[in-house]
Short mmCIF file of C-alpha atoms in Angstrom, two decimals:
data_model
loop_
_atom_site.label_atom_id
_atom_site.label_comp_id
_atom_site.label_asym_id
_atom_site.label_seq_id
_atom_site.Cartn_x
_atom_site.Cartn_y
_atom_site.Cartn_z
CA UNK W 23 227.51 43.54 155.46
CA UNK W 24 226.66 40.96 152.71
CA UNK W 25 229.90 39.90 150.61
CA UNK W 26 229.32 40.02 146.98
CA UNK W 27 229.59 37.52 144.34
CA UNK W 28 232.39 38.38 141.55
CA UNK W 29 231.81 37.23 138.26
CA UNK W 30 234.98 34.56 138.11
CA UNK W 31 233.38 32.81 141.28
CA UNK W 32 230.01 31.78 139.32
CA UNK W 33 230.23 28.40 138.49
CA UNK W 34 227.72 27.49 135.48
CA UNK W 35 225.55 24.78 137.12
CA UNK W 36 225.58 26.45 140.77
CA UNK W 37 222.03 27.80 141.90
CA UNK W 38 222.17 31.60 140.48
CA UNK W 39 222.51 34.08 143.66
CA UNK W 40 222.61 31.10 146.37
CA UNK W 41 222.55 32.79 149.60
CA UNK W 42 225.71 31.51 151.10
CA UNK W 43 228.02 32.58 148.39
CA UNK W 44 225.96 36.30 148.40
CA UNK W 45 226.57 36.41 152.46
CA UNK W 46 229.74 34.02 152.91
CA UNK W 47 233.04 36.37 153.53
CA UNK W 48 235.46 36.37 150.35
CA UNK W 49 237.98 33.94 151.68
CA UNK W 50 235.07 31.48 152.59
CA UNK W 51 233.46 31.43 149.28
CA UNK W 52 236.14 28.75 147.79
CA UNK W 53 235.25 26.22 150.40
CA UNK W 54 231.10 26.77 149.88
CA UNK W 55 231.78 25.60 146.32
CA UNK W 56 234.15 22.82 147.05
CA UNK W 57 231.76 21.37 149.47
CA UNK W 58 229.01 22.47 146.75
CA UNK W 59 226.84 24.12 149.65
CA UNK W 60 225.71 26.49 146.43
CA UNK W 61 224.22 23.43 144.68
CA UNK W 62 221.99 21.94 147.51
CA UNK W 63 221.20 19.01 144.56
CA UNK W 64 223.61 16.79 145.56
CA UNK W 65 223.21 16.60 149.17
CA UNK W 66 219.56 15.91 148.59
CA UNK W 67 219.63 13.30 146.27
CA UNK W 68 222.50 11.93 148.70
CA UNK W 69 219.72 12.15 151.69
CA UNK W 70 216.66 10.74 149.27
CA UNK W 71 218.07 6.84 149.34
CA UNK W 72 218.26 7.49 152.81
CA UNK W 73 215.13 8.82 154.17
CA UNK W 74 213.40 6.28 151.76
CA UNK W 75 215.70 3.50 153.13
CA UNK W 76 214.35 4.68 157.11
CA UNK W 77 210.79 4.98 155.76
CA UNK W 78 210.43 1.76 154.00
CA UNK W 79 211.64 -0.22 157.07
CA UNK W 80 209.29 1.79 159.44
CA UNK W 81 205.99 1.05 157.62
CA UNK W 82 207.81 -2.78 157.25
CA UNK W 83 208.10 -3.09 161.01
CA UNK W 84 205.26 -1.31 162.27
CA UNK W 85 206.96 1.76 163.93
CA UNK W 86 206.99 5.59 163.96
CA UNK W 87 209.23 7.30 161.74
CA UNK W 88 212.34 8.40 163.35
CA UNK W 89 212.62 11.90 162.92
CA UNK W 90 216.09 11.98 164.38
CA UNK W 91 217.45 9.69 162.14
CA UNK W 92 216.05 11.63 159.23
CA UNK W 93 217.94 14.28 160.73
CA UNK W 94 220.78 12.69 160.90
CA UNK W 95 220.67 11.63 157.84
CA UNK W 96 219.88 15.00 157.07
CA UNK W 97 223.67 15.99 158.25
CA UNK W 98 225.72 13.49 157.24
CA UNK W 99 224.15 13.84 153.69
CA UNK W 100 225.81 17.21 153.60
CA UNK W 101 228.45 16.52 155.06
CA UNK W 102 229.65 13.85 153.31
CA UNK W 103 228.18 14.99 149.90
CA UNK W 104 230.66 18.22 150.87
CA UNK W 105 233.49 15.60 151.45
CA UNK W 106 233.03 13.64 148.32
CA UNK W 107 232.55 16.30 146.23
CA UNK W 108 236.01 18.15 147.98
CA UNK W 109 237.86 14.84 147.39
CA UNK W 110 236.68 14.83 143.78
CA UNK W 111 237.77 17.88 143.28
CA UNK W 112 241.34 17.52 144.36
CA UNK W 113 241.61 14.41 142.22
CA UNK W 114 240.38 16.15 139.18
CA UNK W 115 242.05 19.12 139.37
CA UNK W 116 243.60 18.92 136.67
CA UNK W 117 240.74 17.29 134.17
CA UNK W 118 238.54 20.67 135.33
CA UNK W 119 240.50 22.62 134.00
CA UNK W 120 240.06 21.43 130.72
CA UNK W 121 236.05 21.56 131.25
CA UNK W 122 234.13 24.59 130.53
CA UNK W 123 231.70 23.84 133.04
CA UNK W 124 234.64 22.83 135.72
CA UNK W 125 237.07 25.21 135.35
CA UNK W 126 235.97 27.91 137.72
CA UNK W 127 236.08 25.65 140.32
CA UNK W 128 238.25 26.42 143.25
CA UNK W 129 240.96 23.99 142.50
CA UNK W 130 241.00 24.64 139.23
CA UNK W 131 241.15 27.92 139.08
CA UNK W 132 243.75 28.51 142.06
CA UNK W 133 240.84 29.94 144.79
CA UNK W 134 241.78 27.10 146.53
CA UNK W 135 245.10 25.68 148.00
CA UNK W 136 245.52 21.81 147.70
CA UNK W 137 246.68 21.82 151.75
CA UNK W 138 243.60 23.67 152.68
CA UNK W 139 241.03 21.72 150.82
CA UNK W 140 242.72 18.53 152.60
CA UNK W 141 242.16 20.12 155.52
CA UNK W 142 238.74 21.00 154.61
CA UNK W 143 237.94 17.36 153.68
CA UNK W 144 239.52 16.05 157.17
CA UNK W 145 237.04 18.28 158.65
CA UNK W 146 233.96 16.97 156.96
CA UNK W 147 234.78 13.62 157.05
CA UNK W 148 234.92 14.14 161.02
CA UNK W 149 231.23 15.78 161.31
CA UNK W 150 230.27 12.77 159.05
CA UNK W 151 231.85 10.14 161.70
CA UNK W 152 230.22 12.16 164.32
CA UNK W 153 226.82 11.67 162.95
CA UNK W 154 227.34 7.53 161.68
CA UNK W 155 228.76 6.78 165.59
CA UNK W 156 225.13 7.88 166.71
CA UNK W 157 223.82 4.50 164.81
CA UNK W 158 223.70 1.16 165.62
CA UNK W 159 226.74 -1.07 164.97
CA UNK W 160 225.23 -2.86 162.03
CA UNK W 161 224.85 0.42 160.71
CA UNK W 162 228.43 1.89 161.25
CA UNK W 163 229.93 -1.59 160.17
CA UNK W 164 227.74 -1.42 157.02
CA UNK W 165 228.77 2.35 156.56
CA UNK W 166 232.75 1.63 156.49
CA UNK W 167 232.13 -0.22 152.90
CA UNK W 168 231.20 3.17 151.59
CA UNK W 169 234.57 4.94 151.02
CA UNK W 170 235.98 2.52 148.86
CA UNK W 171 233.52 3.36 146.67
CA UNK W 172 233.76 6.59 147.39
CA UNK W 173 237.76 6.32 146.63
CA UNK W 174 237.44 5.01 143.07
CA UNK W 175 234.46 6.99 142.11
CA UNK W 176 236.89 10.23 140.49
CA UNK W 177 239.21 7.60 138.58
CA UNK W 178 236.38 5.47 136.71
CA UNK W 179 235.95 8.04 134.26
CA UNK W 180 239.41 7.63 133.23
CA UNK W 181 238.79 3.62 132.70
CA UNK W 182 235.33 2.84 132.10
CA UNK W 183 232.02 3.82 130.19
CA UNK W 184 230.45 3.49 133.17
CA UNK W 185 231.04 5.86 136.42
CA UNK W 186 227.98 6.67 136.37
CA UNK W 187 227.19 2.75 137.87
CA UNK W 188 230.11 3.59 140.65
CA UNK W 189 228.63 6.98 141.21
CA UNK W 190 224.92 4.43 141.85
CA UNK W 191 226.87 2.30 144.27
CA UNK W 192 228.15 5.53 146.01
CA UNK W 193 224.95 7.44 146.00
CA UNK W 194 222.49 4.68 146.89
CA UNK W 195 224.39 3.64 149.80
CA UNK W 196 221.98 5.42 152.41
CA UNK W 197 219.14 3.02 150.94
CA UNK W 198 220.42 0.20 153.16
CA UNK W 199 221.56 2.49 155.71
CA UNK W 200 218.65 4.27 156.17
CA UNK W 201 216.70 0.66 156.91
CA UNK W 202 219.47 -0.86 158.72
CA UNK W 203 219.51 2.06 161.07
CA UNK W 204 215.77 0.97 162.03
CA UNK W 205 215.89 -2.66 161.29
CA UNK W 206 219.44 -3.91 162.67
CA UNK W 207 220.00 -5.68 160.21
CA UNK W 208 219.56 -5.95 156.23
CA UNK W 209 216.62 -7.63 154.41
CA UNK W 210 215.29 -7.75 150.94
CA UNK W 211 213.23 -4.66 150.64
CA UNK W 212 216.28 -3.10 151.65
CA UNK W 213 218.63 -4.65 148.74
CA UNK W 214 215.68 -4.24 146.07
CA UNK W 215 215.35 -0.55 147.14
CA UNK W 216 219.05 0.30 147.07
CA UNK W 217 219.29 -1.10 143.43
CA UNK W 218 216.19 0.63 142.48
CA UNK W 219 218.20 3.42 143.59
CA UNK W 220 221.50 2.73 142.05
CA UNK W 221 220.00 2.44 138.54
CA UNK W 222 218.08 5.66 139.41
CA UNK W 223 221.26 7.57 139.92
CA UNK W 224 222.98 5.98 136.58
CA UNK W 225 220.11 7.64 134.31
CA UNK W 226 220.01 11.14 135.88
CA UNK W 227 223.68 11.41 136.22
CA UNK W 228 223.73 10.18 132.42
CA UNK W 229 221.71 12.99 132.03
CA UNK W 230 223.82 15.19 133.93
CA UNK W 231 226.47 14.35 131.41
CA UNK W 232 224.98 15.19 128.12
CA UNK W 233 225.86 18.93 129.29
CA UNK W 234 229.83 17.67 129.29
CA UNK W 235 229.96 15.58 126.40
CA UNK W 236 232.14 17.87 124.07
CA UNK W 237 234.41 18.31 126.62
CA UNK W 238 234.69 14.85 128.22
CA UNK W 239 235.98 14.12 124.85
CA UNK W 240 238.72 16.57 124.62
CA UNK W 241 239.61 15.80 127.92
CA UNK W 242 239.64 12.10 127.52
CA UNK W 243 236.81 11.57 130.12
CA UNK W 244 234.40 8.56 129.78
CA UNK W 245 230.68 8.58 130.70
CA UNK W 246 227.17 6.57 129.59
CA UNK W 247 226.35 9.60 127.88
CA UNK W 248 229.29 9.18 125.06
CA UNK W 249 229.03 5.38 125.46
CA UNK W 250 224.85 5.36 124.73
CA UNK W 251 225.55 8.20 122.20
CA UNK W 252 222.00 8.59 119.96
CA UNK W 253 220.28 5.99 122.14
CA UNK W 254 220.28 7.64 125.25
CA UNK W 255 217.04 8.36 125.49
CA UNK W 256 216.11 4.54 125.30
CA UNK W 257 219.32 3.57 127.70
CA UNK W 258 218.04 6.31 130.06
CA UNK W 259 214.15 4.54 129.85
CA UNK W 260 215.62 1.33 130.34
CA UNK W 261 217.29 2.25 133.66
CA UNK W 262 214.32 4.46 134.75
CA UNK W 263 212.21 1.31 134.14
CA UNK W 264 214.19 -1.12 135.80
CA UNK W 265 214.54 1.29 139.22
CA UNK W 266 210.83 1.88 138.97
CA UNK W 267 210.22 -1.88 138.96
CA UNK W 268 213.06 -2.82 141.98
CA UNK W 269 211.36 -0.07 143.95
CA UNK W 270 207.89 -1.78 143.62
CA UNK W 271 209.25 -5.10 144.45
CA UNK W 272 210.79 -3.42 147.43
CA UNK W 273 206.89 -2.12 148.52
CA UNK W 274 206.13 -5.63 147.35
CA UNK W 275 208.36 -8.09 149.51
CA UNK W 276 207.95 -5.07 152.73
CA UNK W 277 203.70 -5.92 152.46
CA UNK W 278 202.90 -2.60 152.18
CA UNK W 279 199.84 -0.62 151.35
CA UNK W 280 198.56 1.31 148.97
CA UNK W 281 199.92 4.68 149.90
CA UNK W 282 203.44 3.24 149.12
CA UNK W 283 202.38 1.76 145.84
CA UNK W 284 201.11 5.46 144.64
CA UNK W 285 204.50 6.78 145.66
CA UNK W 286 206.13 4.16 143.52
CA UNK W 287 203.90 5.43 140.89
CA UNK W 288 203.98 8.84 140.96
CA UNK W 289 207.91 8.28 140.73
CA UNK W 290 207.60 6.65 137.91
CA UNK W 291 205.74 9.15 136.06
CA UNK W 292 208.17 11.94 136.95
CA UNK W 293 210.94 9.73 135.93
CA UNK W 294 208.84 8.89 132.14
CA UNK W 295 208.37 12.36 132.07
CA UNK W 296 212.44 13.16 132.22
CA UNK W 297 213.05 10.66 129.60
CA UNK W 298 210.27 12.11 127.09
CA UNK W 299 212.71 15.64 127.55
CA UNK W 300 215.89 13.63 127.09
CA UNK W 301 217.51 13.15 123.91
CA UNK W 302 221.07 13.19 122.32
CA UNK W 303 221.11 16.81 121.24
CA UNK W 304 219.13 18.29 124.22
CA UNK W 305 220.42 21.68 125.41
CA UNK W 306 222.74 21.41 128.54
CA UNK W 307 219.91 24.30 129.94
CA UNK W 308 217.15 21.24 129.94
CA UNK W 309 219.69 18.20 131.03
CA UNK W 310 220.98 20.44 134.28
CA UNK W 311 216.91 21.24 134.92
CA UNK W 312 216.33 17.41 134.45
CA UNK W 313 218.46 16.57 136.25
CA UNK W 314 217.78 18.76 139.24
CA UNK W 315 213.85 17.68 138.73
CA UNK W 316 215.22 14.32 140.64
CA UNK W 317 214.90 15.73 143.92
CA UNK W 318 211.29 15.89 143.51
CA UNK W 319 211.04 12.41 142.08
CA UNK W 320 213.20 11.01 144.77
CA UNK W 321 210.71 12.89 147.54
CA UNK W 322 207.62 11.42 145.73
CA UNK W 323 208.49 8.13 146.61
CA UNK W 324 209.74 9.23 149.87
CA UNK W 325 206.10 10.63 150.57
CA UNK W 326 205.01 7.65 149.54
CA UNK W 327 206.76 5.65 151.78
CA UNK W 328 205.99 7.55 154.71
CA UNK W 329 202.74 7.78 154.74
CA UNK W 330 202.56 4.17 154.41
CA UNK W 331 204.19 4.30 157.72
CA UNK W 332 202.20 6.76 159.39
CA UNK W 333 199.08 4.92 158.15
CA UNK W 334 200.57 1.91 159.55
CA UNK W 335 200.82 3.21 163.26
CA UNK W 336 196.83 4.70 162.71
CA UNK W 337 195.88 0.98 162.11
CA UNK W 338 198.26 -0.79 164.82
#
């Protein structure tokens, strides 16, 4: 019988009705949010850097894509997105409270026991492990840098202006995984592509942020959106501009055709698009759609990259 939703589990930027938390037994739900399984968002745009990352190296090197490392990829992005997320959440506890938009989370709110989301995060952090040991050992020795970032990620907004740039480091990650996986070993179209994506994931999460910025103050949180205040719109351009032009450099220095130079440019007119709707004052309704709107920006340039690939095989 399908478990219904009660009104204090909604959580205000959580896909309205999201299947798992309609079907998911009562004393599941908690865990679904923790692991934000009802906001599929983040695991994709954790997955993008990463399927880019494999694609850009197979059209580079003249070989098939690998669909089992996209799914692979495809796991350990929600996995670990689930595990990140969890471990931000028992860090910030407290600050969600404080946060309209945060404190109906599980922690928060008291769904949720400290011990069991530790266990919970244990347990993801395991099927993650599972799926990097199935990579080569450039890859796994490349991945263990990750959870430092990872680590400091939830106390940057507490010291700096700028999590959003930890959150990029974080995020992007799978950009040089994603190639290394294929490649062995790391090259420039790799590096130019992960910073393309790092500055990417500083302007939409800045975006993300206008929705908190009332809040953030009373709660003593820092974030680009209070530190580019009335210019955000211009900071946001900026940083959409600069990963637009590191992610042609990266088609650039990989020699690759022109089906990978139209991705690069149909991602950069979704991403001038988002930054003609952002503003200071925009409604927290537009910035969460804006934001969400990445995942299709992110696959554009995906598409882009892979059918360079595939058209690279048809010519070999």
């Amino acid at each position: 019988m399908r478990a219904a939703e009660s009104a204090d589990e909604r959580l205000p930027d959580a896909v309205a009705g999201h299947f798992l938390l309609r079907w998911a037994p009562a004393p599941l739900r908690p865990f679904v949010q923790l692991a934000r399984l009802d906001r599929p968002i983040g695991w994709q745009l954790l997955l993008l850097p990463c399927w880019e990352g494999s694609a850009l190296a197979s059209a580079a090197l003249g070989r098939p894509l690998d669909l089992l490392h996209l799914i692979l990829f495809f796991i350990g992005a929600v996995s670990m997105r689930g595990a990140g997320s969890t471990y931000n959440d028992i860090v910030d506890r407290d600050i969600d409270a404080k946060v309209e938009r945060t404190r109906g989370r599980p922690l928060a709110s008291g769904r949720a026991s400290l011990r069991a989301a530790i266990v919970f995060l244990v347990l993801q952090c395991l099927v993650g492990l599972g799926v990097l040991l199935s990579f080569n050992g450039f890859t796994i020795a490349l991945a263990f840098a990750s959870p430092l970032i990872v680590l400091i990620y939830p106390f940057a907004k507490r010291i700096t202006s700028w999590p959003q740039a930890v959150l990029g480091l974080a995020f992007a990650y799978g950009a040089l995984l994603g190639w290394t996986a294929q490649a062995g070993a790391l090259g420039w179209p790799a590096v130019l592509l992960y910073l393309a994506a790092i500055l990417w994931t500083i302007g939409y999460d800045t975006i993300y942020a206008l929705q908190d910025k009332r809040d953030d103050v009373i709660a003593g949180v820092r974030s680009t959106a209070l530190l580019f205040g009335a210019r955000v719109r211009l900071a946001v351009g900026t940083l959409y501009a600069a990963s637009a032009l590191c992610a042609e450099l990266a088609v650039l220095t990989a020699h690759l055709g022109v089906a990978a130079h139209l991705g690069v440019l149909a991602y950069t007119a979704h991403l001038s698009w988002q930054v003609s709707r952002t503003g200071p004052s925009v409604a927290p309704a537009t910035a969460l759609m804006l934001f969400r709107s990445n995942r299709d920006a992110g696959f554009l340039l995906f598409a882009g990259l892979a059918i360079a690939a595939l058209l690279s095989q048809a010519s070999a």
